CSV table of C-alpha atoms in Angstrom, one decimal:
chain,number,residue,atom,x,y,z
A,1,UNK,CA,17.0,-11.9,-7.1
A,2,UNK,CA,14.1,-14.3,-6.4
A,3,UNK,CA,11.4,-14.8,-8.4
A,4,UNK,CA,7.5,-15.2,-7.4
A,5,UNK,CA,5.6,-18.4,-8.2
A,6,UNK,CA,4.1,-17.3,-11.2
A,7,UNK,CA,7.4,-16.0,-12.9
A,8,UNK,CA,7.1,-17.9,-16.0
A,9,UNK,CA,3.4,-16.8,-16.8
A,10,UNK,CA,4.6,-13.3,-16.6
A,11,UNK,CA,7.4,-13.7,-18.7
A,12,UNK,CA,5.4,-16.1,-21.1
A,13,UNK,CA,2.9,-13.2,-21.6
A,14,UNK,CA,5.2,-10.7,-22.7
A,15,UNK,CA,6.0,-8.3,-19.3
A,16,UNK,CA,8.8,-6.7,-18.6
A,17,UNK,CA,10.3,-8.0,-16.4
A,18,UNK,CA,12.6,-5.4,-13.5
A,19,UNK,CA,14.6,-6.1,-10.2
A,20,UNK,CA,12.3,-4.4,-7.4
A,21,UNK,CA,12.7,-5.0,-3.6
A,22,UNK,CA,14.9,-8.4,-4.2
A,23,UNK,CA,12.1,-10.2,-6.8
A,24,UNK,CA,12.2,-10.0,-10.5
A,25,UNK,CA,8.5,-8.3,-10.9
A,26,UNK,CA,6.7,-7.6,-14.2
A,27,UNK,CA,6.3,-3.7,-14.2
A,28,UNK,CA,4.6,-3.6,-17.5
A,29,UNK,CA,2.8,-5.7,-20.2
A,30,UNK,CA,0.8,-3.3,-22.6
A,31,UNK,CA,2.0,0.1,-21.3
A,32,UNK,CA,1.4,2.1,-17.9
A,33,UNK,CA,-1.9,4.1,-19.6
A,34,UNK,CA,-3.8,1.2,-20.7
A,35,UNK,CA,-3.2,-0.8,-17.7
A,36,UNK,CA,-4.2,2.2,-15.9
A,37,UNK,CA,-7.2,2.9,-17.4
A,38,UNK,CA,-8.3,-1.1,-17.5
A,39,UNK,CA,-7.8,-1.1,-13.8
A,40,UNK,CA,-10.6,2.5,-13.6
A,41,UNK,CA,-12.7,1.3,-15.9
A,42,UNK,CA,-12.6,-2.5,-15.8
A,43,UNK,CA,-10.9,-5.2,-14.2
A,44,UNK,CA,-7.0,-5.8,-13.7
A,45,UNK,CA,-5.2,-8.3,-11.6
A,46,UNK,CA,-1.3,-7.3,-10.2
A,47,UNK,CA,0.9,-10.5,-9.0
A,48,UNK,CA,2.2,-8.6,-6.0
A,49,UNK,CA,3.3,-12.0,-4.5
A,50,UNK,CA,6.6,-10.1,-3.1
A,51,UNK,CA,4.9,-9.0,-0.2
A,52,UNK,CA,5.8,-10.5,3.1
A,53,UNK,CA,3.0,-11.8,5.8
A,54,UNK,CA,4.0,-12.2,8.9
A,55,UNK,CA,1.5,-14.6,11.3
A,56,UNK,CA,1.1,-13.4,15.0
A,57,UNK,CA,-0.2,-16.3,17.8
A,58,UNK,CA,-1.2,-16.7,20.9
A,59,UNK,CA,-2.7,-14.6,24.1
A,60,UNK,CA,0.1,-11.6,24.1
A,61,UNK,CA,-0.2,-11.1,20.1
A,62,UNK,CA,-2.5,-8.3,20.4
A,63,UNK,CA,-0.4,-6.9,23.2
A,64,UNK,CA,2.6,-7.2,20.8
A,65,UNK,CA,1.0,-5.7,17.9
A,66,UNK,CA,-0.3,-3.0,20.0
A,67,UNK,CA,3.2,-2.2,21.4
A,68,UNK,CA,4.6,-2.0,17.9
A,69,UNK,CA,1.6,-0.6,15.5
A,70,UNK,CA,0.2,3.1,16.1
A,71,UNK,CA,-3.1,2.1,15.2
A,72,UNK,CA,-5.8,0.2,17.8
A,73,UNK,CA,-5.9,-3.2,16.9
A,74,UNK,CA,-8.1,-3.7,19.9
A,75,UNK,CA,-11.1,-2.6,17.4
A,76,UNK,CA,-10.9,-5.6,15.4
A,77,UNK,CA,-13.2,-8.2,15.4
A,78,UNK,CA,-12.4,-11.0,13.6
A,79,UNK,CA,-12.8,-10.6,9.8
A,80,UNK,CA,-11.5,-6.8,10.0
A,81,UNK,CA,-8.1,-5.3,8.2
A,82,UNK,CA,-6.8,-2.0,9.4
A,83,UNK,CA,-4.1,0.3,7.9
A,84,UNK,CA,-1.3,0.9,10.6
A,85,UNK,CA,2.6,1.5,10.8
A,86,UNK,CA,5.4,0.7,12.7
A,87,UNK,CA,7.1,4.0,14.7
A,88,UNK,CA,10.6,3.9,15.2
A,89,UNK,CA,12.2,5.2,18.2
A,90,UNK,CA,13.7,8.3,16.3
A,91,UNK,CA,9.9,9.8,15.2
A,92,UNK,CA,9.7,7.7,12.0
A,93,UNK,CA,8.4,4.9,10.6
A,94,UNK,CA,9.3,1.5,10.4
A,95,UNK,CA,7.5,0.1,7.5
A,96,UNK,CA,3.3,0.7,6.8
A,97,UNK,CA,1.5,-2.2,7.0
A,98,UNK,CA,-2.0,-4.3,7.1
A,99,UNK,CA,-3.3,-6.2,9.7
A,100,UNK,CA,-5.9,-8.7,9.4
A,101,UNK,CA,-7.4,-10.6,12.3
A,102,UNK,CA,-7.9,-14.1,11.2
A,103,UNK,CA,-9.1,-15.5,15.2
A,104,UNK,CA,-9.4,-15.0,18.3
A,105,UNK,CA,-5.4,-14.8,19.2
A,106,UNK,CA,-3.9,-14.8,15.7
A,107,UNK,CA,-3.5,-12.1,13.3
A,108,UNK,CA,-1.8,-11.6,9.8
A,109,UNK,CA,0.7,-8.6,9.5
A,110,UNK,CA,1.4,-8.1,5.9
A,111,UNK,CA,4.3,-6.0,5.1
A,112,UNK,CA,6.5,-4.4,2.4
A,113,UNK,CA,8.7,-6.4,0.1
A,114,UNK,CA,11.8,-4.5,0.6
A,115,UNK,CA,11.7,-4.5,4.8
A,116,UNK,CA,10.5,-8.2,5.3
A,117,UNK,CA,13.8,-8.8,7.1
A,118,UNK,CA,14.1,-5.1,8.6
A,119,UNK,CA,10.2,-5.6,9.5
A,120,UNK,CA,10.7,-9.1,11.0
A,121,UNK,CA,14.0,-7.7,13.4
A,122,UNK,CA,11.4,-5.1,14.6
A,123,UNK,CA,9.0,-7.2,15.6
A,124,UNK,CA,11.0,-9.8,17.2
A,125,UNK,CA,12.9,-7.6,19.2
A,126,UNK,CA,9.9,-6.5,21.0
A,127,UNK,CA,8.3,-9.7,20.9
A,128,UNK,CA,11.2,-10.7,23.8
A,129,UNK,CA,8.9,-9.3,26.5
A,130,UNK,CA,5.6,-10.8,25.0
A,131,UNK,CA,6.5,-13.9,23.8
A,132,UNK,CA,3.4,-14.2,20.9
A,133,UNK,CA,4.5,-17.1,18.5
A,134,UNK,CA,5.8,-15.0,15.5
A,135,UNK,CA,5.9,-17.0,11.8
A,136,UNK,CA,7.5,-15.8,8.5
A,137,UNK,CA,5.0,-17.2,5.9
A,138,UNK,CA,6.5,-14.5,3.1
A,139,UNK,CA,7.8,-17.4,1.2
A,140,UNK,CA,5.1,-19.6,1.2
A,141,UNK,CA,2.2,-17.3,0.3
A,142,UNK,CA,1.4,-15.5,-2.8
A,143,UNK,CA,-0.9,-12.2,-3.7
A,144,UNK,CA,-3.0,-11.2,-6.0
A,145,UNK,CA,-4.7,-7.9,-6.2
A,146,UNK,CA,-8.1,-8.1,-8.8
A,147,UNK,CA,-8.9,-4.4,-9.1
A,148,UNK,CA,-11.3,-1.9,-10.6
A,149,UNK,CA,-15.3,-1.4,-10.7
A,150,UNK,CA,-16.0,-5.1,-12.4
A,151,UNK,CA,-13.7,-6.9,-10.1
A,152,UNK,CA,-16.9,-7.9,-7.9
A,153,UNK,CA,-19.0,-9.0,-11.0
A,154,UNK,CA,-15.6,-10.9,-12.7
A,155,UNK,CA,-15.0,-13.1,-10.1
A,156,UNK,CA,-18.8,-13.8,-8.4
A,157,UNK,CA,-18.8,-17.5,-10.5
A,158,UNK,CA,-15.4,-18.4,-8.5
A,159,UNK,CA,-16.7,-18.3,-5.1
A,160,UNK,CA,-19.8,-19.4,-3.0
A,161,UNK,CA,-19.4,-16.3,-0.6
A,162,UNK,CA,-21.5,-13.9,-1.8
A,163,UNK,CA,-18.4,-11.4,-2.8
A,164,UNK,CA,-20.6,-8.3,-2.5
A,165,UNK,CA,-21.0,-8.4,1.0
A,166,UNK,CA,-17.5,-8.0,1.7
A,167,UNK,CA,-17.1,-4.0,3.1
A,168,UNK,CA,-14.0,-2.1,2.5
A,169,UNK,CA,-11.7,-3.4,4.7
A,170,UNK,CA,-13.0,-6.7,5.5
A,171,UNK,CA,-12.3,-9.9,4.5
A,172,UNK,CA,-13.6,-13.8,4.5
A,173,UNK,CA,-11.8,-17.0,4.5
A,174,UNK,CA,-13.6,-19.5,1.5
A,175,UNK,CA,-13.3,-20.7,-1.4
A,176,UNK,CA,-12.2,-19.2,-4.5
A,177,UNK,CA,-11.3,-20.8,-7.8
A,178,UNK,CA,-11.5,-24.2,-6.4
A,179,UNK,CA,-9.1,-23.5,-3.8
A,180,UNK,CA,-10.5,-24.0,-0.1
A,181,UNK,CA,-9.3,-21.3,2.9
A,182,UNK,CA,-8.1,-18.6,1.0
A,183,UNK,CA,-8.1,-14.7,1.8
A,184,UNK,CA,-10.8,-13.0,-0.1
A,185,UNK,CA,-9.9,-9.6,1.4
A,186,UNK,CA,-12.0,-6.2,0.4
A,187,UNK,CA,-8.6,-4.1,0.1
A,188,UNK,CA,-6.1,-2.7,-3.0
A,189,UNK,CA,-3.9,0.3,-3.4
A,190,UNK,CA,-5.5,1.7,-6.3
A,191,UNK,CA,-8.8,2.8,-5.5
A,192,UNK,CA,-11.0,1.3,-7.6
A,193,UNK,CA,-12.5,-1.5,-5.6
A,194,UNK,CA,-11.6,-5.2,-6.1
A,195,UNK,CA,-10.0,-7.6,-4.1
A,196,UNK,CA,-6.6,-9.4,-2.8
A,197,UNK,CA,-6.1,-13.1,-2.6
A,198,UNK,CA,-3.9,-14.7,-0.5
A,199,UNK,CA,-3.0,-18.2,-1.3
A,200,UNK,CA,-0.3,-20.9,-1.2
A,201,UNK,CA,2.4,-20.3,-3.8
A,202,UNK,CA,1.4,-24.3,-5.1
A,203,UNK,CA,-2.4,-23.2,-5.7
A,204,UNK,CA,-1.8,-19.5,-7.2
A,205,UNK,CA,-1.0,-20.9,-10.6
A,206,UNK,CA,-5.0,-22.7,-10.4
A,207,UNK,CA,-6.3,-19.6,-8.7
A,208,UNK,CA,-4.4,-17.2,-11.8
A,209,UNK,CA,-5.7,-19.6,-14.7
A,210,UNK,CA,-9.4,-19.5,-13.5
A,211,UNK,CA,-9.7,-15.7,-12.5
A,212,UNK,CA,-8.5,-15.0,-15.7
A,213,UNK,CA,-11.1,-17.5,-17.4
A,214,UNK,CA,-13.6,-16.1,-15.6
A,215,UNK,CA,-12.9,-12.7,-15.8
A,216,UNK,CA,-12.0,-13.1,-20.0
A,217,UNK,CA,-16.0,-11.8,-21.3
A,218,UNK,CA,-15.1,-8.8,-18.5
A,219,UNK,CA,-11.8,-7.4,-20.9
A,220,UNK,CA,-9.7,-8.7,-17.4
A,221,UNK,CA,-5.8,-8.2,-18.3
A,222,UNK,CA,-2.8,-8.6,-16.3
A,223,UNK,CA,-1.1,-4.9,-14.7
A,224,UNK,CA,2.3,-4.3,-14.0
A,225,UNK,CA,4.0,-2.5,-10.8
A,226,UNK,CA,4.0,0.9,-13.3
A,227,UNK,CA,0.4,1.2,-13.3
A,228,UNK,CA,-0.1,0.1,-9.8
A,229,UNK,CA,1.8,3.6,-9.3
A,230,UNK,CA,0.4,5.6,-10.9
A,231,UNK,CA,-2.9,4.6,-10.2
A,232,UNK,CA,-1.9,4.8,-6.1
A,233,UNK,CA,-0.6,8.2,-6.9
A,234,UNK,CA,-4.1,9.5,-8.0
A,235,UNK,CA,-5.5,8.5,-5.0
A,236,UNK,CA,-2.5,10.0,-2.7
A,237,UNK,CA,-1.9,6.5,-0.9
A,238,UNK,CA,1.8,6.3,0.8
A,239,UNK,CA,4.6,4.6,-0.8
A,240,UNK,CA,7.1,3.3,1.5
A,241,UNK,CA,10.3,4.5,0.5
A,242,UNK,CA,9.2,7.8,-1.4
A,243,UNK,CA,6.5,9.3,0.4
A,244,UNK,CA,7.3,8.0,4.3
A,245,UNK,CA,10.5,6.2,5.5
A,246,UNK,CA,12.5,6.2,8.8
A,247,UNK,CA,12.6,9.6,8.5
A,248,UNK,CA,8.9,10.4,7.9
A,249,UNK,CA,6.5,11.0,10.9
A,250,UNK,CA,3.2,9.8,10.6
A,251,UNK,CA,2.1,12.8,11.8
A,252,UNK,CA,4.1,14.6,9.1
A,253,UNK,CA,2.9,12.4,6.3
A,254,UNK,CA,-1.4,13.0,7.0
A,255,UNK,CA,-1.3,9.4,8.7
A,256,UNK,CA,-2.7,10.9,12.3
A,257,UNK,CA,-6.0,9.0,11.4
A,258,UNK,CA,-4.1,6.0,12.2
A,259,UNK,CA,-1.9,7.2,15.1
A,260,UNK,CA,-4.1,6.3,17.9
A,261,UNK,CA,-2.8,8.0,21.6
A,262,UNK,CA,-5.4,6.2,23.1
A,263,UNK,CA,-3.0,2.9,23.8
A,264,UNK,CA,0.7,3.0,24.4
A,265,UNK,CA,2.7,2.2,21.7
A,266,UNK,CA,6.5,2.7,20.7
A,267,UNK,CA,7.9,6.4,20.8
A,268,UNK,CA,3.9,7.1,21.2
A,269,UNK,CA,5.1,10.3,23.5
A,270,UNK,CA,7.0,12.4,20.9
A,271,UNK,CA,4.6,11.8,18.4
A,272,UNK,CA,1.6,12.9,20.5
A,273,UNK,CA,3.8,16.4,20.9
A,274,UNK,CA,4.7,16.8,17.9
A,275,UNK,CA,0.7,16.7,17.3
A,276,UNK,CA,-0.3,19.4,19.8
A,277,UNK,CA,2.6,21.6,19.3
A,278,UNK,CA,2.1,20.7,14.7
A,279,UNK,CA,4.8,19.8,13.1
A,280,UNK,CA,7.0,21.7,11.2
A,281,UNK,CA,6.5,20.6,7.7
A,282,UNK,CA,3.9,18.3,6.1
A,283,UNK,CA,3.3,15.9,3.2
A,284,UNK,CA,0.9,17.4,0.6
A,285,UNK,CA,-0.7,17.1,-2.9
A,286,UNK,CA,-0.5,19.4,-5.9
A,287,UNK,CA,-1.3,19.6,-9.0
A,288,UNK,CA,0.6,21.1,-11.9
A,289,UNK,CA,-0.9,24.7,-13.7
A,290,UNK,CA,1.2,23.9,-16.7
A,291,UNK,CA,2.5,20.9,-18.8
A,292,UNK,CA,5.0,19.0,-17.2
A,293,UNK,CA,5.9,15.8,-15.6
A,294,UNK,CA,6.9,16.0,-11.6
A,295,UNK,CA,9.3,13.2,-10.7
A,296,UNK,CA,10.8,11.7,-7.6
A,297,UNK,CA,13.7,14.5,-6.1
A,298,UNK,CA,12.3,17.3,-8.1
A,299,UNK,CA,13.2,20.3,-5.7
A,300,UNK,CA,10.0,22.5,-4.9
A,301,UNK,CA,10.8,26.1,-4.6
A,302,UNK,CA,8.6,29.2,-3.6
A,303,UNK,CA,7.6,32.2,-5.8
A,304,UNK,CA,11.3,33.6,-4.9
A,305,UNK,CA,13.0,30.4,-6.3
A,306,UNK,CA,13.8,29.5,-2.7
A,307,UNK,CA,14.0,25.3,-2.1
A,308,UNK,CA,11.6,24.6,0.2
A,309,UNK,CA,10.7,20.7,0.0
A,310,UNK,CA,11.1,18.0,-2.4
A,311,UNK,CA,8.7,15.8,-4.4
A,312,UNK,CA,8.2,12.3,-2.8
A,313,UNK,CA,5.9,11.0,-5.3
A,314,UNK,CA,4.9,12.1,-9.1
A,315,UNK,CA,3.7,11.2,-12.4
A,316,UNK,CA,1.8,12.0,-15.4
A,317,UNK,CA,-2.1,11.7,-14.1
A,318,UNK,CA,-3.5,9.1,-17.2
A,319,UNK,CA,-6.7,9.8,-15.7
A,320,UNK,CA,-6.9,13.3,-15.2
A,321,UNK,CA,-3.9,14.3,-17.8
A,322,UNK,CA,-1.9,16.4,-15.6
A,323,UNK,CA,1.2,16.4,-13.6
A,324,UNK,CA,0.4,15.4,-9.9
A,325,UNK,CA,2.5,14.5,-7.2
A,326,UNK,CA,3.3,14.5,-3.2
A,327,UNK,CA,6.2,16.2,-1.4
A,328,UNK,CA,6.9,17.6,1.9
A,329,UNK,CA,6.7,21.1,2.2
A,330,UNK,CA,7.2,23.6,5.6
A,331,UNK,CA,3.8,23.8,7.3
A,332,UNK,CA,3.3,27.7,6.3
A,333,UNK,CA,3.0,26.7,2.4
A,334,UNK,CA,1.4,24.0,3.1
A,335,UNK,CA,-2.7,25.2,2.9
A,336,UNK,CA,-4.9,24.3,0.3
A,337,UNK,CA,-5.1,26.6,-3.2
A,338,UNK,CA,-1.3,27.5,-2.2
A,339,UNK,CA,0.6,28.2,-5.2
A,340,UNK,CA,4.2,26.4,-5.0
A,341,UNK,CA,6.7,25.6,-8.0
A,342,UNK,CA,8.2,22.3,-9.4
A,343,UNK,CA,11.5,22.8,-10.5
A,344,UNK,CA,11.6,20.5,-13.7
A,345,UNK,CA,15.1,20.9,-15.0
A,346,UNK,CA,15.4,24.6,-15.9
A,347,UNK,CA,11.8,25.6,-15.5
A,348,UNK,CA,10.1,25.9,-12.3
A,349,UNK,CA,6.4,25.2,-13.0
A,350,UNK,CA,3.6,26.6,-11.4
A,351,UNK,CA,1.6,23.9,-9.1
A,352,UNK,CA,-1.6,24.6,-7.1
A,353,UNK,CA,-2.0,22.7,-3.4
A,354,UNK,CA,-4.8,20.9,-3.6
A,355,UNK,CA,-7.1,18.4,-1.7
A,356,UNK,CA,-6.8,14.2,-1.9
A,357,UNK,CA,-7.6,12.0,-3.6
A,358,UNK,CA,-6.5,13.2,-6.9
A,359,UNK,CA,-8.8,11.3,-8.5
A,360,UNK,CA,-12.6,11.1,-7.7
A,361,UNK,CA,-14.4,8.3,-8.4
């Protein structure tokens, strides 16, 4: 197991500490609910310093990154981040993914923890026809996600970029927290607004000490890999692993609004059949009519206690205190206000299809 730069802090202020995706990560301090709710009401701040970043140089790295993402990168001017995954050749996916464009010929690929290696093969094995200059800077960087409605007016004081003119999905290289060139990007998986900070693992300690001095008159607290969860769960965002995998489709999993067929791009032909002819099942949300908790593998069934799909993704809604969760279910039971069932040990409970996000803001 490795540990991220700031191990020590996080044990030091009392998380819990858990083996996830090869890194000893703190998945809790004060307990999933109140991190939650800090996050939607306040300001939080997640060490997800796990995450790998891949750097992508020179005149064929938008041709690669074309080749091996299914959304357009060609739309990005420089200072833009777009949500994209890597289709495998079997109708799957890869691994989901950002990418930022940093300049003119170099971009930043950040990737999931657990498929930095399985991501990196990918890439290099199609990178034998373009040749782009490919770096692994997973070890070197850390991340730090500051989330929630007061992340904006927490951290203003730390930068002289005015951090309110950064839109969704954009992001500006300045300073912040008396650290020069970092990655003030407007992104987060929770879906409350904020921020993530890329830095060097030798200034994170200086960046995590100052956010959380100037975030202190703010209620700012630290939020474990529980919380960032559930609070990605009310806002139906993908979880590699649960919700899509190698087996997944993007089509499938609701992700055709970043399956662009206007490029070529790996196995780009099946999936643009598989969206004309629809595919045969599809990822959708529900929530439960009754008390009960859907978990991970929870079979759903149909009024006549038939299997048809499995839950991908579930939880306990602190927000809107109810069971919600995702699962892939066949395309005929998969309409809005459709009544399905979550089998929850002996009891199947009644669940209602209904739209995303969970939560509304």
């Amino acid at each position: 197991m490795k540990n991220i730069a700031l191990h020590e802090i996080h044990v030091n202020l009392g998380a819990k500490m858990v083996p996830f995706a090869g890194f000893n990560m703190p998945v809790q301090y004060e307990g999933v609910t109140a991190e939650h709710l800090t996050v939607r009401n306040g300001v939080g701040v997640f060490d997800v310093s796990h995450m790998g970043e891949f750097l992508v140089t020179g005149e064929n790295a938008l041709a690669l990154i074309q080749k091996v993402t299914s959304n357009d990168a060609s739309k990005l001017a420089i200072g833009d981040a777009q949500y994209s995954c890597f289709p495998n050749e079997n109708g799957g996916i890869v691994d989901d993914l950002i990418c930022y464009r940093i300049k003119e010929n170099q971009y930043l690929l950040v990737v999931n923890a657990s498929n930095i290696e399985k991501d990196w093969n990918w890439i290099s094995k199609y990178n034998e026809e373009f040749g782009a200059e490919l770096r692994d800077l997973s070890d070197d960087y850390s991340l730090l996600a500051i989330q929630g409605p007061k992340a904006v007016e927490a951290m203003q004081s730390l930068s002289s970029l005015d951090l309110a003119d950064i839109p969704f999905y954009k992001f500006k290289v300045g300073d912040f927290a008396g650290v020069e060139h970092v990655i003030i990007s407007a992104t987060g998986y929770t879906g409350s607004g904020g921020f993530e900070i890329y830095c060097k693992n030798d200034e994170v300690e200086q960046v995590w000490n100052k956010v959380f001095e100037a975030g202190e008159e703010f209620g700012i607290k630290p939020i474990g890999l529980a919380a960032r969860d559930t609070l990605r769960t009310e806002m139906g965002y993908c979880l590699y692993g649960n919700d899509i995998d190698d087996t997944t489709s993007p089509i499938e999993a609701g992700l055709g609004w970043i399956t662009k067929f206007t490029k070529e791009f790996v196995n780009h032909e099946a999936l643009a059949k598989q969206k004309a002819e629809k595919p045969s099942r599809k990822l959708v949300a529900f929530e439960l009519n009754e008390r009960g908790i859907p978990r991970q593998g929870y079979d759903i069934v149909n009024a006549e206690g038939n299997k048809i799909g499995n839950v991908t993704s579930g939880t306990m809604s602190p927000s809107l205190s109810k069971g919600i969760g995702l699962g892939y279910v066949p395309l005929d039971s998969s309409k809005l206000g459709t009544e399905i069932f979550i089998q929850v040990r002996k009891k199947a409970i009644p669940a209602t299809i209904v739209k995303l996000p969970f939560y509304k803001n």
